[in-house]
Coordinates of C-alpha atoms in Angstrom, one line a residue:
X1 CA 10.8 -12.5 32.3
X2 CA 10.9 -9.6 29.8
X3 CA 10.5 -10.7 26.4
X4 CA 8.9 -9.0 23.0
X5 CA 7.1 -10.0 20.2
X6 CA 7.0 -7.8 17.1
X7 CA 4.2 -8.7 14.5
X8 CA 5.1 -6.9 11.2
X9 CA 1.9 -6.7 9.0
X10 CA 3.4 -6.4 5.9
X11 CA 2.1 -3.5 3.9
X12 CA -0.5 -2.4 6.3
X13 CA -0.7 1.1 5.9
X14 CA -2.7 4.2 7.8
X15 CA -2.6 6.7 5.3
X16 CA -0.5 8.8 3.3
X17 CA 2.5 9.4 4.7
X18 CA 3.9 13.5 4.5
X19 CA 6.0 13.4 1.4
X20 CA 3.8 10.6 -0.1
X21 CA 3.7 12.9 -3.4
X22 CA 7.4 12.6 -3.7
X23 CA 6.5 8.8 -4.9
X24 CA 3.1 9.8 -6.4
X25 CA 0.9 8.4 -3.6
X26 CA -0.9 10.9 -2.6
X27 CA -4.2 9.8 -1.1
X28 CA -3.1 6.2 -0.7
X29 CA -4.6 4.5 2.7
X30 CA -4.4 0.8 3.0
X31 CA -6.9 0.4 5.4
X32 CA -9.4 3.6 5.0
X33 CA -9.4 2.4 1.3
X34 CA -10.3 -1.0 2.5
X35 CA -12.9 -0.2 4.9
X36 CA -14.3 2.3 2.6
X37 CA -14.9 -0.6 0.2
X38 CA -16.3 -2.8 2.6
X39 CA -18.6 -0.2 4.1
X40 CA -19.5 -0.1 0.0
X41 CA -20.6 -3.9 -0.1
X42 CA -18.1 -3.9 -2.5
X43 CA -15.9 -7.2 -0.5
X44 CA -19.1 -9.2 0.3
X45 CA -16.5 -12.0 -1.2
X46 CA -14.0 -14.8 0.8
X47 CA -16.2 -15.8 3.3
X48 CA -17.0 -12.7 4.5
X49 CA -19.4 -9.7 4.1
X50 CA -20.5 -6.1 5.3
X51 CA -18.1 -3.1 7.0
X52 CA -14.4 -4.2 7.9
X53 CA -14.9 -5.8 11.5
X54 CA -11.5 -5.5 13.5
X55 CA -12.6 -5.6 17.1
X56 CA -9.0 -6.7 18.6
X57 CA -6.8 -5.0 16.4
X58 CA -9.6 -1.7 17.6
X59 CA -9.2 -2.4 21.0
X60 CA -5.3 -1.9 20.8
X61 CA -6.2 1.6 18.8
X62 CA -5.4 1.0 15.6
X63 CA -8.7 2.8 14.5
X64 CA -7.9 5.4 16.7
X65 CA -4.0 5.6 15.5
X66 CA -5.4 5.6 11.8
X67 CA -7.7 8.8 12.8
X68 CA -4.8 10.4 14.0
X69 CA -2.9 9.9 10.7
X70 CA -6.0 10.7 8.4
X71 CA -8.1 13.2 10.7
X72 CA -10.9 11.0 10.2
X73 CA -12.6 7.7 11.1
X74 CA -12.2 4.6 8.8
X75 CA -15.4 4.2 6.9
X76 CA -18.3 1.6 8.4
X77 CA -15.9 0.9 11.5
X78 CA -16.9 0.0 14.8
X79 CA -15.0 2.1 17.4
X80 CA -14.9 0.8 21.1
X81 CA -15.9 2.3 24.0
X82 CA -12.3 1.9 25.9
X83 CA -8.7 1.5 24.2
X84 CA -6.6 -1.2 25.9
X85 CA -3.4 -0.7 23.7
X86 CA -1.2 2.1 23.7
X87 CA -1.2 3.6 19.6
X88 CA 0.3 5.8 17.5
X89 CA 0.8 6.6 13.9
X90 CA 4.7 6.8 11.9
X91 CA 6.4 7.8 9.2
X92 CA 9.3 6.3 7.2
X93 CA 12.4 8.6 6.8
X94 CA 14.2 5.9 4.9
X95 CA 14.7 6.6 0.6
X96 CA 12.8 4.1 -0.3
X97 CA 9.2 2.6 0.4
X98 CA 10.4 -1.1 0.1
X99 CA 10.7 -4.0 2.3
X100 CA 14.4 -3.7 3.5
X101 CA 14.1 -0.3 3.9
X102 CA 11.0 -0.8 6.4
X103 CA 12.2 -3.6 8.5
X104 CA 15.6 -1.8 9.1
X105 CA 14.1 1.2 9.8
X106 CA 11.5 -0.8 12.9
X107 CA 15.3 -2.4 13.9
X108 CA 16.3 1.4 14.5
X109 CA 18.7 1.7 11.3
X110 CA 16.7 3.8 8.3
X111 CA 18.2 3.4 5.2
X112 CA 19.4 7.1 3.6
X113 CA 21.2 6.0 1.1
X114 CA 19.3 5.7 -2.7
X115 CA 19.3 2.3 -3.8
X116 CA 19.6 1.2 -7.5
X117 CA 16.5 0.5 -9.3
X118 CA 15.9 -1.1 -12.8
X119 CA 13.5 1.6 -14.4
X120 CA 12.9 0.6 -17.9
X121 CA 10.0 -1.8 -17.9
X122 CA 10.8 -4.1 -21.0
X123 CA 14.3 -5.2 -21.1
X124 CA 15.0 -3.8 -17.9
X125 CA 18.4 -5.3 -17.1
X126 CA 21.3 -3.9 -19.0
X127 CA 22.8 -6.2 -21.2
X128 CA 26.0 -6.8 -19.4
X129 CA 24.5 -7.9 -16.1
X130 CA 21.8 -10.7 -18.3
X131 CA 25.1 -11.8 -20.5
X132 CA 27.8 -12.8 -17.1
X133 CA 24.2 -14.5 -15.5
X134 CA 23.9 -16.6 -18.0
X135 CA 26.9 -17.6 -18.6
X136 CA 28.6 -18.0 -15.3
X137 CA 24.9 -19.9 -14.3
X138 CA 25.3 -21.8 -17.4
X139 CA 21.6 -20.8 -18.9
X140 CA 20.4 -21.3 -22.0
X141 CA 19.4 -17.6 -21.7
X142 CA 16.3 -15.8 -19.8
X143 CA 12.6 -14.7 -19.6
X144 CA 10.9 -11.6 -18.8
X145 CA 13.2 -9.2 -18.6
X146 CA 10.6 -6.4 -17.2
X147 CA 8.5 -5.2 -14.9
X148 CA 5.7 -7.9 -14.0
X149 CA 3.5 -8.9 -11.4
X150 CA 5.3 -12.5 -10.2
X151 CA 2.0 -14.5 -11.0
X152 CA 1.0 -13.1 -14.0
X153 CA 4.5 -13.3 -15.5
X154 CA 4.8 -16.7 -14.2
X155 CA 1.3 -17.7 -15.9
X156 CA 2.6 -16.4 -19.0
X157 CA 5.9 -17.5 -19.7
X158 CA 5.8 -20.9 -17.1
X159 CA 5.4 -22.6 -20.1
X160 CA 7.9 -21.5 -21.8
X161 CA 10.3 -22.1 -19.3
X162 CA 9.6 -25.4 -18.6
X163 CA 10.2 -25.9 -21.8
X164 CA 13.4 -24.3 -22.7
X165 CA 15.1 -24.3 -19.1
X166 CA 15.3 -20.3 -19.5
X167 CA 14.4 -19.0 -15.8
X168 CA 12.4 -15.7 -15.5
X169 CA 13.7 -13.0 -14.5
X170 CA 11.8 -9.9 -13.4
X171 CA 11.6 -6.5 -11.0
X172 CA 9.2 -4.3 -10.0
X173 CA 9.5 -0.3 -8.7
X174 CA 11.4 -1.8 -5.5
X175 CA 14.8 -2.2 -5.8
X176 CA 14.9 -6.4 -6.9
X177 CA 15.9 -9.1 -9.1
X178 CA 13.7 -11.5 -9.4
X179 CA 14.1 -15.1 -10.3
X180 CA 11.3 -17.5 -11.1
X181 CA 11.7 -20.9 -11.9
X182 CA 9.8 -24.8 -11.6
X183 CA 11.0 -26.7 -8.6
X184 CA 10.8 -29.8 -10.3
X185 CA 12.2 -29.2 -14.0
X186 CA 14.3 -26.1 -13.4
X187 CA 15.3 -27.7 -9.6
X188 CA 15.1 -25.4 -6.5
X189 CA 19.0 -25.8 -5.4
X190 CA 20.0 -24.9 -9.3
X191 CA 17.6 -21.4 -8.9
X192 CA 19.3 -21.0 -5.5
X193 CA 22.2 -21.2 -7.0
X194 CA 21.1 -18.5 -9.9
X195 CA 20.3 -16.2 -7.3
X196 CA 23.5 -16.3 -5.8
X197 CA 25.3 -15.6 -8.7
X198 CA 23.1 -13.5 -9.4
X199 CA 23.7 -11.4 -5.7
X200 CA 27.4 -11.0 -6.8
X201 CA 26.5 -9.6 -10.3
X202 CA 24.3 -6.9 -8.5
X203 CA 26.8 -5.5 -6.2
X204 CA 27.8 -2.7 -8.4
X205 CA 24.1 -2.0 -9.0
X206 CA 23.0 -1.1 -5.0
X207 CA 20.3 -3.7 -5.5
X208 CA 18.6 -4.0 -2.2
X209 CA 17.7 -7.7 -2.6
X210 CA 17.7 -10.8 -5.0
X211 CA 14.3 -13.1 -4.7
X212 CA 14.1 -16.9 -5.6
X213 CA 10.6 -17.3 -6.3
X214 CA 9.8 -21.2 -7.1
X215 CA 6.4 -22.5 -8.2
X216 CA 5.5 -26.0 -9.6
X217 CA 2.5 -27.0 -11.3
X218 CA 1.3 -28.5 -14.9
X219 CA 0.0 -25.6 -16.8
X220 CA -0.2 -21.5 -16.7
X221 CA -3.9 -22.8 -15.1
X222 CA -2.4 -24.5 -12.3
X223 CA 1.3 -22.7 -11.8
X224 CA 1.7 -21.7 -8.0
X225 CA 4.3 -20.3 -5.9
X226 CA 5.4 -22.7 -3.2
X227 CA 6.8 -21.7 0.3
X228 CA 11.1 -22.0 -0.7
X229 CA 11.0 -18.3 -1.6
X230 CA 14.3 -17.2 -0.6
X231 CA 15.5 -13.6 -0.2
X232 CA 19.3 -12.7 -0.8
X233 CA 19.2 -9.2 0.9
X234 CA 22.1 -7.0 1.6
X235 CA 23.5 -6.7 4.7
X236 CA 21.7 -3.5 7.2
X237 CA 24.2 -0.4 7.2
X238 CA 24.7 -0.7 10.8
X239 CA 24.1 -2.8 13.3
X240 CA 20.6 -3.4 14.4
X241 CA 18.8 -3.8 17.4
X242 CA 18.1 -7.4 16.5
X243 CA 22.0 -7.7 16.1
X244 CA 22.4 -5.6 19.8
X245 CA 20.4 -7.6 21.6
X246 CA 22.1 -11.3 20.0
X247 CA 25.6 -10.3 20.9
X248 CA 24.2 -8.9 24.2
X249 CA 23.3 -12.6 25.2
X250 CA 20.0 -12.5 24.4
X251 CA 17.7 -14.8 21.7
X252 CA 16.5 -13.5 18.0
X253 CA 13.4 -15.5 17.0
X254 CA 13.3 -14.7 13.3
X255 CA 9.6 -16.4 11.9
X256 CA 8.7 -16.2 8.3
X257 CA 11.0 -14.2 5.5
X258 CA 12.6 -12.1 8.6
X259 CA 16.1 -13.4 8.8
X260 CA 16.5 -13.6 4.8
X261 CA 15.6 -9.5 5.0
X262 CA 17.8 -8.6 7.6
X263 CA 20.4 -10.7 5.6
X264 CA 20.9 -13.0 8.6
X265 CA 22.4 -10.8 11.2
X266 CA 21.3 -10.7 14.5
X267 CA 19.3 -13.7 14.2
X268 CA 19.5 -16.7 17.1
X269 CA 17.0 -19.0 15.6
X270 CA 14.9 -19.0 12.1
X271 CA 11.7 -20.6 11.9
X272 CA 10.3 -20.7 8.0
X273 CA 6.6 -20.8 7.9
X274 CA 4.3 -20.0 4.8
X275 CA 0.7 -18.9 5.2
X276 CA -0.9 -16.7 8.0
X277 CA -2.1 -19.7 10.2
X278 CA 1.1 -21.1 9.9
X279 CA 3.3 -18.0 10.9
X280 CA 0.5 -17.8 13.5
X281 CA 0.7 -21.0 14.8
X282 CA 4.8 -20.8 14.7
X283 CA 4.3 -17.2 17.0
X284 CA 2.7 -19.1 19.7
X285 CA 4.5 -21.6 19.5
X286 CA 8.3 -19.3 19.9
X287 CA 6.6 -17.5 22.6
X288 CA 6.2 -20.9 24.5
X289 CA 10.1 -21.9 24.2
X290 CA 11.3 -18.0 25.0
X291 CA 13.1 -17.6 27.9
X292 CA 13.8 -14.0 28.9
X293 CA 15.5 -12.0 26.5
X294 CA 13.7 -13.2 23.7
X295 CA 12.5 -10.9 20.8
X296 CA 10.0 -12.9 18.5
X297 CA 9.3 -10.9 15.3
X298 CA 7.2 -12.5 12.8
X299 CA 6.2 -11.0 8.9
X300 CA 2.8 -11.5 7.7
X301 CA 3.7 -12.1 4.2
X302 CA 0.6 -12.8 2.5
X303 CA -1.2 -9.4 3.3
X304 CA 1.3 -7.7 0.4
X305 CA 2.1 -10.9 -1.4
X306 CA -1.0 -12.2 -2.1
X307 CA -3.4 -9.2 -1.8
X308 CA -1.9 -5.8 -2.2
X309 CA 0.2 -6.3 -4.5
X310 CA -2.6 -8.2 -6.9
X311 CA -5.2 -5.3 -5.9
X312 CA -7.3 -7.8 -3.9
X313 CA -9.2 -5.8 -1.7
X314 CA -12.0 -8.3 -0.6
X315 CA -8.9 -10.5 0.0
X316 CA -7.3 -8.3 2.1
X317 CA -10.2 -7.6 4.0
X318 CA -10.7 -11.1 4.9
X319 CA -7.3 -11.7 5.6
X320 CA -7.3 -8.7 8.4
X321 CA -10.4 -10.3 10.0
X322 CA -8.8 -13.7 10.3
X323 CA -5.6 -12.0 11.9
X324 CA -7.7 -10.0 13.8
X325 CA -10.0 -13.1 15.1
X326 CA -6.7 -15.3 16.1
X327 CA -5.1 -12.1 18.1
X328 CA -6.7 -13.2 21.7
X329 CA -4.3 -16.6 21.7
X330 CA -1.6 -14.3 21.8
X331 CA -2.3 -11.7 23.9
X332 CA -4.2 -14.1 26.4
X333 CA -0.1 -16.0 26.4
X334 CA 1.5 -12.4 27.4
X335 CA 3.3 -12.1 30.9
X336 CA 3.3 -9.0 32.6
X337 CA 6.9 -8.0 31.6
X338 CA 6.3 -8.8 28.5
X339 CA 5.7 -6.1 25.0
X340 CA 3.6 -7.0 21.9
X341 CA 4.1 -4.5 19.1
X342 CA 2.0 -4.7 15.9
X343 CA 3.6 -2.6 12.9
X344 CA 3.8 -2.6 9.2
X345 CA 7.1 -2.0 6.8
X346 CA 5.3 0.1 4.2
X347 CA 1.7 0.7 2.6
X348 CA 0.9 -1.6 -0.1
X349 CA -3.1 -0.2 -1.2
X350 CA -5.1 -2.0 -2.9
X351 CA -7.3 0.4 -4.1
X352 CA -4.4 2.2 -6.1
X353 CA -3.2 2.1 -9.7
X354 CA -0.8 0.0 -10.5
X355 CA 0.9 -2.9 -8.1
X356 CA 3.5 -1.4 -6.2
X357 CA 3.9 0.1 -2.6
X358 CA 2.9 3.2 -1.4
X359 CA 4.0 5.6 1.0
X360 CA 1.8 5.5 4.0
X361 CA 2.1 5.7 7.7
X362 CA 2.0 2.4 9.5
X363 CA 0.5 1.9 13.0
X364 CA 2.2 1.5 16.2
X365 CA 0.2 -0.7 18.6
X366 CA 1.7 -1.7 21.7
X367 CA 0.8 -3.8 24.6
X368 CA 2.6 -4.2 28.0
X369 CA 5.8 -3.4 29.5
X370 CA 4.1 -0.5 31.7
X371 CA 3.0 0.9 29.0
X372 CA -0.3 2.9 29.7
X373 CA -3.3 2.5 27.2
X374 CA -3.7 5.8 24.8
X375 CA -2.3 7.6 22.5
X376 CA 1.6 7.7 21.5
X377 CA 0.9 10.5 19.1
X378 CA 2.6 10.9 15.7
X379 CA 6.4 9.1 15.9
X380 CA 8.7 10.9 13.5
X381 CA 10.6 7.8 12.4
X382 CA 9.6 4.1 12.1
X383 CA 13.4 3.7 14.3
X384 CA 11.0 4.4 17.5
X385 CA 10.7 1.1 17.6
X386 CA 13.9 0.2 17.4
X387 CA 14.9 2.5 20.3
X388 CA 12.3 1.4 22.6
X389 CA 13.3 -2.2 22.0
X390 CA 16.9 -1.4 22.8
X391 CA 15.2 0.4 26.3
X392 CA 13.2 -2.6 27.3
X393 CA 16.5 -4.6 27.1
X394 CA 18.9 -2.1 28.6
X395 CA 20.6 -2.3 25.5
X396 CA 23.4 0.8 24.0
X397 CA 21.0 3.4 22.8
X398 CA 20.2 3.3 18.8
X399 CA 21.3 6.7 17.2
X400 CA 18.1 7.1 15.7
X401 CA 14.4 7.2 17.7
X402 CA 13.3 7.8 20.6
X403 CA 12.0 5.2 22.9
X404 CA 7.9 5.0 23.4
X405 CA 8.1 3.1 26.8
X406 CA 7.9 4.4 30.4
X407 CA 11.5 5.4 31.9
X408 CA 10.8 2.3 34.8
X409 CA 10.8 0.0 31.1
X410 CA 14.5 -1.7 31.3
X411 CA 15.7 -5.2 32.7
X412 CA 18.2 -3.0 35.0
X413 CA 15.2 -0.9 36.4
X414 CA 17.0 2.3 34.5
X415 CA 16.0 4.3 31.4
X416 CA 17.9 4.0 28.4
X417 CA 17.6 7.2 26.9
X418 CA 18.0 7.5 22.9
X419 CA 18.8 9.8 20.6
X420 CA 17.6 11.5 16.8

């Protein structure tokens, strides 16, 4: 019973990526940064203290696929004996270092088109597109207007929102509209509702995605973003391998924000879930229910969300760990036949200046399937996932990547070969 589960650990990155000066990131490494800072003392701080432990997420290679991207050890690491996991190191060859971009690119379909951005970072919206919002939303008129941090700008206008029914509205260097607005006195179906509108007004813009972001609370002291995010995305230029594989018969699993970034295609089944434990806990439980077929592919939000973006690095730190300590209930739930990949959409450092992404490599730990333990070397596009996926289910070949698995790898005992 062949079946695959693809953890996306969002913003994990492995070290600068080739052209990372092209985006002014040289230097960035998520998690050499990370460890380097633990090894410090400097993230004796959540619960935790001393040098980054990450003895599961080691044993599938990842320290040894970040050596291969750096050309040196992560700082304070242990590094086991033996490597059970089969590892290697990407790059993105999409535009853009953003969430969409990412995940389409792991689905097999990288993005080479340029999307729009807002660049100015006060009144970053031209005027046109904030006049037809508000009045085919029927607002009062907006907040923010700029680029902000979502909860910093929500602690400093929430106020003022609640009290004039103006929602905020905010972007960042990714290619986004953001909406923020109380659940309670603004109402979540009404900033659903803004969004959409919203989505239409962007079209001529090549805005990748609009973001409801909803929060409730008294006070700027006690404001907090609740689990109804919604994403409006864009549909992916071509079909994906998620959208191969559903109209081949088989099952989607989308857990977390995946379906809202792949804009609902391809999906069989969404399963919303806000905090690590609870995506966790909804991973398991999907790989229980899947029959063969299945792909299960899961976001880890809150590693970009809650710490990279906000520069958290003891956060961070501690959020690895507690991944790292829950990975043996998966893998000790994995059938022969079946493949674990574990991947990131981008870099997100939280060591760097400023709060956006950065362009970084992102591992590529895999785990069954016939796959041997060692080293996959460096993968020229994050789409080699994508290909292999379409070889372990014998689906049409993606026409980018090129397929990590073993050629004995598909349901019809055949290899798919794929192309660049």
């Amino acid at each position: 019973m062949t079946r695959a589960i693809v953890l996306v650990l969002d913003s994990f990155g492995i070290g600068a990526a080739p052209d990372a000066a092209d985006f002014g990131d040289t230097g960035a490494d998520t998690l050499g940064h990370i460890a380097a800072a633990c090894a410090r003392g400097e993230c004796d701080d959540r619960g935790r203290s001393g040098p980054l432990r990450l003895p599961n997420l080691a044993r599938l290679g990842l320290l040894h696929a970040h050596r291969e991207s750096t050309g040196g050890w992560a700082e304070g690491v242990a590094v086991p004996a033996d490597v059970e996991g089969a590892y290697g190191h990407a790059r993105e060859v999409s535009s853009g270092k953003d969430t969409p971009s990412g995940h389409w690119e792991i689905a097999g379909v990288p993005v080479r088109f340029a999307w729009g951005y807002f660049l100015e970072k006060e009144a970053s919206f031209p005027a046109e597109l904030i006049e037809a919002l508000v009045r085919e939303a029927g607002l009062p008129g907006v907040l923010g207007d700029c680029h902000a941090s979502g909860t910093e700008i929500i602690a400093r206008l929430g106020e003022e929102h609640v009290a004039s029914g103006k929602p905020i509205v905010y972007t960042s260097a990714d290619s986004v509209f953001q909406v923020a607005a109380h659940e309670e006195s603004f109402g979540l179906e009404r900033l659903y509702r803004v969004c959409e509108i919203a989505r239409e007004l962007l079209e001529p813009y090549n805005i990748g995605r609009v973001i409801a972001r909803p929060f409730t609370g008294k006070s700027a002291a006690t404001f907090a973003r609740t689990a109804n995010r919604r994403d409006y995305s864009v549909e992916p230029p071509a079909p994906t391998v998620l959208q191969k594989l559903h109209e081949a018969g088989g099952e989607v699993v989308a857990i977390g924000k995946i379906a809202d970034i792949y804009a609902h295609c391809g999906i069989s089944r969404t399963v919303k879930a806000s905090g690590h434990d609870a995506l966790f806990d909804a991973t398991l439980e999907a790989l229980t229910q899947a029959g063969p077929r299945s792909l299960i592919m899961t976001n880890f939000v809150d590693f970009d969300m809650v710490h990279g973006h906000r520069r958290d690095v003891a956060g961070y730190a501690a959020a690895l760990e507690h991944f790292d300590g829950r990975l043996p209930e998966l893998l000790a739930r994995l059938g022969d036949e079946d493949l674990l990949i574990l991947t990131a959409d981008h870099g997100c450092d939280p060591t760097w200046s400023g709060t956006d992404h950065t362009r970084e490599h992102v591992p590529v730990l895999a785990l069954g399937a016939g796959l041997a333990a060692g080293s996959l070397g460096g993968r020229e596009t994050f789409a080699d996932i994508g290909q292999s996926l379409a070889a372990l289910f014998d689906l049409p070949p993606m026409a980018d990547g090129e397929s990590f698995l073993p050629p004995s790898t598909p349901l019809t005992g055949t290899a798919s070969s794929g192309g660049h």
